[in-house]
CSV table of N, CA and C in Angstrom, one decimal:
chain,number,residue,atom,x,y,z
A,1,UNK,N,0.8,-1.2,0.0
A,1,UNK,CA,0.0,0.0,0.0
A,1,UNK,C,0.9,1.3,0.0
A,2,UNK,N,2.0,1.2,0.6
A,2,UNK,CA,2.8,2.2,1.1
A,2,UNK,C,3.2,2.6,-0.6
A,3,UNK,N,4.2,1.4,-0.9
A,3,UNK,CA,4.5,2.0,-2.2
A,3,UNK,C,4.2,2.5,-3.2
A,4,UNK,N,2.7,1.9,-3.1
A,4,UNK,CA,1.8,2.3,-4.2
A,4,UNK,C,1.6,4.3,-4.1
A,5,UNK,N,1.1,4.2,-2.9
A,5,UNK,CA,1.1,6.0,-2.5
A,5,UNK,C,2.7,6.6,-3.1
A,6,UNK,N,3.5,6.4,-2.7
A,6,UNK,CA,4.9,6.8,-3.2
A,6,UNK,C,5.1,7.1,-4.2
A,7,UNK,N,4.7,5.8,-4.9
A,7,UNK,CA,4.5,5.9,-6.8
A,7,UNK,C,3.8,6.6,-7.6
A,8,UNK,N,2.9,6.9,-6.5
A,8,UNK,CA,1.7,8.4,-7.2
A,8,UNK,C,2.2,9.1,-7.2
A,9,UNK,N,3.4,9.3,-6.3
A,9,UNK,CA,3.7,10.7,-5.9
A,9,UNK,C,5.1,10.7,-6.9
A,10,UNK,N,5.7,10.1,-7.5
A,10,UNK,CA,6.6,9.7,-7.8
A,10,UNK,C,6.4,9.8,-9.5
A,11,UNK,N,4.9,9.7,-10.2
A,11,UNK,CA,3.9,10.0,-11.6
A,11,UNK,C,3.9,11.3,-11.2
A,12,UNK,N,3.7,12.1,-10.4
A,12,UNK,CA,3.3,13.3,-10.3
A,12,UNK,C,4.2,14.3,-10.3
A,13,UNK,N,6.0,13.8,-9.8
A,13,UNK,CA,7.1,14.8,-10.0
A,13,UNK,C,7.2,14.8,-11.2
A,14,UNK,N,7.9,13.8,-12.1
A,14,UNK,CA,8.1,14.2,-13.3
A,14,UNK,C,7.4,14.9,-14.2
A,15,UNK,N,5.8,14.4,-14.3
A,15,UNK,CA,5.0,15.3,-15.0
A,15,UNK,C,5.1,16.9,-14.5
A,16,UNK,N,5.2,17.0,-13.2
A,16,UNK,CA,5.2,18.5,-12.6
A,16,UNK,C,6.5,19.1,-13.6
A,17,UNK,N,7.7,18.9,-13.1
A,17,UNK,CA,8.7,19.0,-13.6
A,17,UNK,C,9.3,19.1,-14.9
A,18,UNK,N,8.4,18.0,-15.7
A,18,UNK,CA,8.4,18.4,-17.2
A,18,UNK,C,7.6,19.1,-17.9
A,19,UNK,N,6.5,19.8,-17.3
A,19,UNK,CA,5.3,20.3,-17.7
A,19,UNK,C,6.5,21.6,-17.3
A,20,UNK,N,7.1,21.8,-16.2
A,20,UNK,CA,7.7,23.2,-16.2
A,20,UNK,C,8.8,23.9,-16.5
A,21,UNK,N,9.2,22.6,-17.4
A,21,UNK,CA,10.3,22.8,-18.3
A,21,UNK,C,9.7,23.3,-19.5
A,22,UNK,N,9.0,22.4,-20.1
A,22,UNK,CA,8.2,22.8,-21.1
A,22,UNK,C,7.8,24.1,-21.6
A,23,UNK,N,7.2,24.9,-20.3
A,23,UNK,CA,6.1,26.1,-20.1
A,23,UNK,C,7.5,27.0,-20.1
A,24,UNK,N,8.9,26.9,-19.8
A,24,UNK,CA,10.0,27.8,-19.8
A,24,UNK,C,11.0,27.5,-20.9
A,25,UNK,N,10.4,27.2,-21.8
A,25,UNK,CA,11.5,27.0,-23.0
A,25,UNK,C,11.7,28.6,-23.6
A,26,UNK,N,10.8,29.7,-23.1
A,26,UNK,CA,11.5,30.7,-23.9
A,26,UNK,C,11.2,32.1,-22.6
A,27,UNK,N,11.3,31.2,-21.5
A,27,UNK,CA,11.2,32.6,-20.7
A,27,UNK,C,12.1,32.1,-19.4
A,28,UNK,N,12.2,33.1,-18.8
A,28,UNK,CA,13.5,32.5,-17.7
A,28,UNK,C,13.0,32.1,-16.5
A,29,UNK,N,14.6,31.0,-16.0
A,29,UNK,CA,13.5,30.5,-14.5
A,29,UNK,C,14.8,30.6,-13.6
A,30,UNK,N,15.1,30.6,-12.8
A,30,UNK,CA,15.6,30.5,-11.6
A,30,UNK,C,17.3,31.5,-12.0
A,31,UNK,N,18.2,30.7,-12.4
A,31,UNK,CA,19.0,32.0,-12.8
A,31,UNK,C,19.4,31.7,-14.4
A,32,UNK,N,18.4,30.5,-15.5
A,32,UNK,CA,18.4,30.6,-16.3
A,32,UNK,C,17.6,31.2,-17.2
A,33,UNK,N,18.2,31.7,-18.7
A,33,UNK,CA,17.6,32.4,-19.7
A,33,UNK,C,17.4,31.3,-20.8
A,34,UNK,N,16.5,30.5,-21.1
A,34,UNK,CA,16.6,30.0,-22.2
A,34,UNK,C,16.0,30.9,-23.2
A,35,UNK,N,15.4,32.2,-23.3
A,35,UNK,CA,15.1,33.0,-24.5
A,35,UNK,C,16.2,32.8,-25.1
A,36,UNK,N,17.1,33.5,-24.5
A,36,UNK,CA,18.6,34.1,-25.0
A,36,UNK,C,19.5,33.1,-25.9
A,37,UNK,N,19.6,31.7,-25.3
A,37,UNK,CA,20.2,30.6,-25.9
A,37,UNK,C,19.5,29.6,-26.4
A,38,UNK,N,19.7,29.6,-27.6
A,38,UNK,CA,18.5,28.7,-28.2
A,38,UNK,C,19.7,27.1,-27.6
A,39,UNK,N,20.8,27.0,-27.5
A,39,UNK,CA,20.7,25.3,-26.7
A,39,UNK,C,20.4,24.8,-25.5
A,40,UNK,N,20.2,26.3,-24.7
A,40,UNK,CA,19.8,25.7,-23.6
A,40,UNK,C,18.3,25.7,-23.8
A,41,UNK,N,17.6,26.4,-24.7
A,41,UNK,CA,16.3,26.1,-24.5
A,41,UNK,C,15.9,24.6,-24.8
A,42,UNK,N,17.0,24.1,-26.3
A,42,UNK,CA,16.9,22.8,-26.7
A,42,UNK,C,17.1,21.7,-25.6
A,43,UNK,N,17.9,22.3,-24.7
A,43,UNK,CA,17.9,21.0,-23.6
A,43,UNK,C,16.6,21.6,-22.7
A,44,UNK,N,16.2,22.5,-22.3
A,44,UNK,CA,14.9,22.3,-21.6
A,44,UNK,C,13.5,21.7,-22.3
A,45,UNK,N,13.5,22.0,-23.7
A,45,UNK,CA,12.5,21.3,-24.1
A,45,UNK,C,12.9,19.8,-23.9
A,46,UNK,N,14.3,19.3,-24.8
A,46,UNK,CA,14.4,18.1,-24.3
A,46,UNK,C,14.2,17.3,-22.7
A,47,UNK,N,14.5,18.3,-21.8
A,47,UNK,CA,14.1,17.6,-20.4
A,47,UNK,C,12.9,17.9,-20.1
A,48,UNK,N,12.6,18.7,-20.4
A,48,UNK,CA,10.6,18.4,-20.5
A,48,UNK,C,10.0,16.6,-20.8
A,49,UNK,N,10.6,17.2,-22.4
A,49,UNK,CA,9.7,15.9,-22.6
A,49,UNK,C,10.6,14.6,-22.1
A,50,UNK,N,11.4,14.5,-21.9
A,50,UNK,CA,12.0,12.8,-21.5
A,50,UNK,C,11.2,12.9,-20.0
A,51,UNK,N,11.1,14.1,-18.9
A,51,UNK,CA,10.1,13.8,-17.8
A,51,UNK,C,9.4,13.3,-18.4
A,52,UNK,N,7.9,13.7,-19.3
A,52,UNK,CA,6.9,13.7,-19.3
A,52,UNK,C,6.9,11.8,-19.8
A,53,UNK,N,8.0,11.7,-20.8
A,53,UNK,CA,8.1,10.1,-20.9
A,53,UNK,C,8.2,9.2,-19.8
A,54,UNK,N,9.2,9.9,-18.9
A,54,UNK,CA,9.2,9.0,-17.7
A,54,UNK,C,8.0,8.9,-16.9
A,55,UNK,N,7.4,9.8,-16.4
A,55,UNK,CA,6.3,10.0,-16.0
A,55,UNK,C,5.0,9.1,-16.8
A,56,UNK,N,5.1,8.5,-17.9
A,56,UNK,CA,3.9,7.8,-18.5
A,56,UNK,C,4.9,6.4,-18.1
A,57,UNK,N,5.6,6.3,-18.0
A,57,UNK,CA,6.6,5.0,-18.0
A,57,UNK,C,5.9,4.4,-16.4
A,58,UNK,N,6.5,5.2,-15.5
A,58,UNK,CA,6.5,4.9,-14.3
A,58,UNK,C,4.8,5.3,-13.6
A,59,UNK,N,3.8,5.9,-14.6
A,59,UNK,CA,1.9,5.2,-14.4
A,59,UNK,C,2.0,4.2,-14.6
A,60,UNK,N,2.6,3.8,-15.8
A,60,UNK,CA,2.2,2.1,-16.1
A,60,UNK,C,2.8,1.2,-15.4
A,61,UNK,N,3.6,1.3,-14.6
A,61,UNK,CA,4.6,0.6,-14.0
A,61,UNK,C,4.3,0.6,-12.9
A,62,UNK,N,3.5,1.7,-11.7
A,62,UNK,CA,2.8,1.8,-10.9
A,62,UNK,C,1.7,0.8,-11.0
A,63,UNK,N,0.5,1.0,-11.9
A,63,UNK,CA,-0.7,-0.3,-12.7
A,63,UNK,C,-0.3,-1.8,-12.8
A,64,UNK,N,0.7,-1.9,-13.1
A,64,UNK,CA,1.2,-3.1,-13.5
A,64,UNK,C,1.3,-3.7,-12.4
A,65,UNK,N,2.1,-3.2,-11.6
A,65,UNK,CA,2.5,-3.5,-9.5
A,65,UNK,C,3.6,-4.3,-10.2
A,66,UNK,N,4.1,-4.9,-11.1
A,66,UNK,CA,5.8,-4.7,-11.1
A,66,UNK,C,6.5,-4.6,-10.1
A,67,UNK,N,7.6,-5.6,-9.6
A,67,UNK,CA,8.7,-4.9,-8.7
A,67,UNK,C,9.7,-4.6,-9.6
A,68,UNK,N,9.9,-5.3,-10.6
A,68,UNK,CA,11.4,-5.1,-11.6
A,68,UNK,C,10.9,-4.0,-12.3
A,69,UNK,N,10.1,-3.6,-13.0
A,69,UNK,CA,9.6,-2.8,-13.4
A,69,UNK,C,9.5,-1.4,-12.9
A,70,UNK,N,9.2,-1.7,-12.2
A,70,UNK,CA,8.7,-0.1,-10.8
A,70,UNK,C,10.6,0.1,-10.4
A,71,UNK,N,11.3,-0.8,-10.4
A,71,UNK,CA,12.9,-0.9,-9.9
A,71,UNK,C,13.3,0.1,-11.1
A,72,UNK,N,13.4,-0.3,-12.2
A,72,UNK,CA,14.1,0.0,-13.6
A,72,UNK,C,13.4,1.8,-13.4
A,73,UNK,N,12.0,1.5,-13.5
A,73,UNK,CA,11.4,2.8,-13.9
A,73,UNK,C,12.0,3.8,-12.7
A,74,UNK,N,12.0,4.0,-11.6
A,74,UNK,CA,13.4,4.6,-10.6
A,74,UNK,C,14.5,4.6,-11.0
A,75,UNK,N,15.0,3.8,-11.2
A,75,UNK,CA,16.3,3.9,-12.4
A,75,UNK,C,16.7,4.7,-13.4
A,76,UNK,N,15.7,4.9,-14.3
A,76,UNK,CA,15.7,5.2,-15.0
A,76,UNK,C,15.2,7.1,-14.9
A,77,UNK,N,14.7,7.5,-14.5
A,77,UNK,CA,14.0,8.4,-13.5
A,77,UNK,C,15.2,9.4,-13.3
A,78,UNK,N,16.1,8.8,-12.2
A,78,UNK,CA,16.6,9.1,-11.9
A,78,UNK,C,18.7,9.5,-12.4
A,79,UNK,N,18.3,8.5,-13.4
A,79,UNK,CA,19.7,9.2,-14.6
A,79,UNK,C,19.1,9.8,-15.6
A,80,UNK,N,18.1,10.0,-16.1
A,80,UNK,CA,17.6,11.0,-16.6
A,80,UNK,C,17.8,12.7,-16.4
A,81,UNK,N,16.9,12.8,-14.4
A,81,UNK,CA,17.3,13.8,-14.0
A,81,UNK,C,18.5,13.9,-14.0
A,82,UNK,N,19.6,12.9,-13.4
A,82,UNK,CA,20.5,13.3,-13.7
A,82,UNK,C,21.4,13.8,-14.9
A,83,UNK,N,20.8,13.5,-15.9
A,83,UNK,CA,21.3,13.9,-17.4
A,83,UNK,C,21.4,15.2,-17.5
A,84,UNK,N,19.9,15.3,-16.9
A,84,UNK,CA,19.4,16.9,-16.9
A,84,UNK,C,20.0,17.8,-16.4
A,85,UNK,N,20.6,17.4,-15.2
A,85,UNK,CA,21.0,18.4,-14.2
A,85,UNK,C,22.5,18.4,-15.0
A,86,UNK,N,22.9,17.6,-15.7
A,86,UNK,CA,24.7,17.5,-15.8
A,86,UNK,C,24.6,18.6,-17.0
A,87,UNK,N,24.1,18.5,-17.6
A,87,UNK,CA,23.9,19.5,-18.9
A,87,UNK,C,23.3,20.7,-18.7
A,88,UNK,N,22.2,21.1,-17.6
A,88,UNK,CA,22.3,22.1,-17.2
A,88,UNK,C,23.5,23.3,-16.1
A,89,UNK,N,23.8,22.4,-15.9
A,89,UNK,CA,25.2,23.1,-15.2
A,89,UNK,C,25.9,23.2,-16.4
A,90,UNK,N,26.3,23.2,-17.4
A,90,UNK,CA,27.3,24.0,-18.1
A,90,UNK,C,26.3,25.5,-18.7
A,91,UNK,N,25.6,25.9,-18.5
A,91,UNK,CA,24.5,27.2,-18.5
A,91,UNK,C,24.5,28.0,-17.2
A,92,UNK,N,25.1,27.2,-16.1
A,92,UNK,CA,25.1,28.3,-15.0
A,92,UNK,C,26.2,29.4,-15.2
A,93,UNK,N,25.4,30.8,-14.6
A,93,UNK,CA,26.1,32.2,-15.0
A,93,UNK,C,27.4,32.0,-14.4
A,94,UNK,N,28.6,32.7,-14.9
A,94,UNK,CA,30.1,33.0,-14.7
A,94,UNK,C,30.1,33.8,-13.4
A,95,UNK,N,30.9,33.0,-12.4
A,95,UNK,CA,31.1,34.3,-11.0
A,95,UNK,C,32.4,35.1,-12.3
A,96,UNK,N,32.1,36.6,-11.8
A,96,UNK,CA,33.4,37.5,-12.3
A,96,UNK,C,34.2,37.9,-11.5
């Protein structure tokens, strides 16, 4: 029961997260401009949508009650963000 709650919650980051990538492909968010740089906008659209895949990945995987499944889809989840974050850090502003 427990994990199942978790796993809702766990459909609902990614979508959150890639829906707010998405919505900032050309306006700025935190101390990024993707107007300004069309590659970083390219990787924000791209980490939009690979959330929004993960996020349909890990409903069905949730439905299924899968443990290898629901395993991988965590896995996977989570080097993604990671992708995301590794390629966003070469976009953070220059200290002068």
């Amino acid at each position: 029961m427990v994990i199942n709650i978790l796993m809702i919650l766990y459909v609902l980051l990614p979508f959150f997260i890639g829906w707010f990538f998405l919505t900032h492909t050309h306006r700025p968010f935190l101390v990024f401009h993707p107007e300004e740089d069309p590659n970083l906008s390219g990787i924000v659209k791209f980490g939009g949508w690979s959330l929004i895949v993960v996020g349909v990945i890990a409903a069905v995987a949730t439905i299924m009650q899968n443990d290898v499944f629901i395993s991988m889809t965590l896995l996977i989840g989570v080097l993604d963000i990671l992708a995301i974050q590794l390629m966003l850090v070469h976009f953070f502003p220059k200290i002068k």
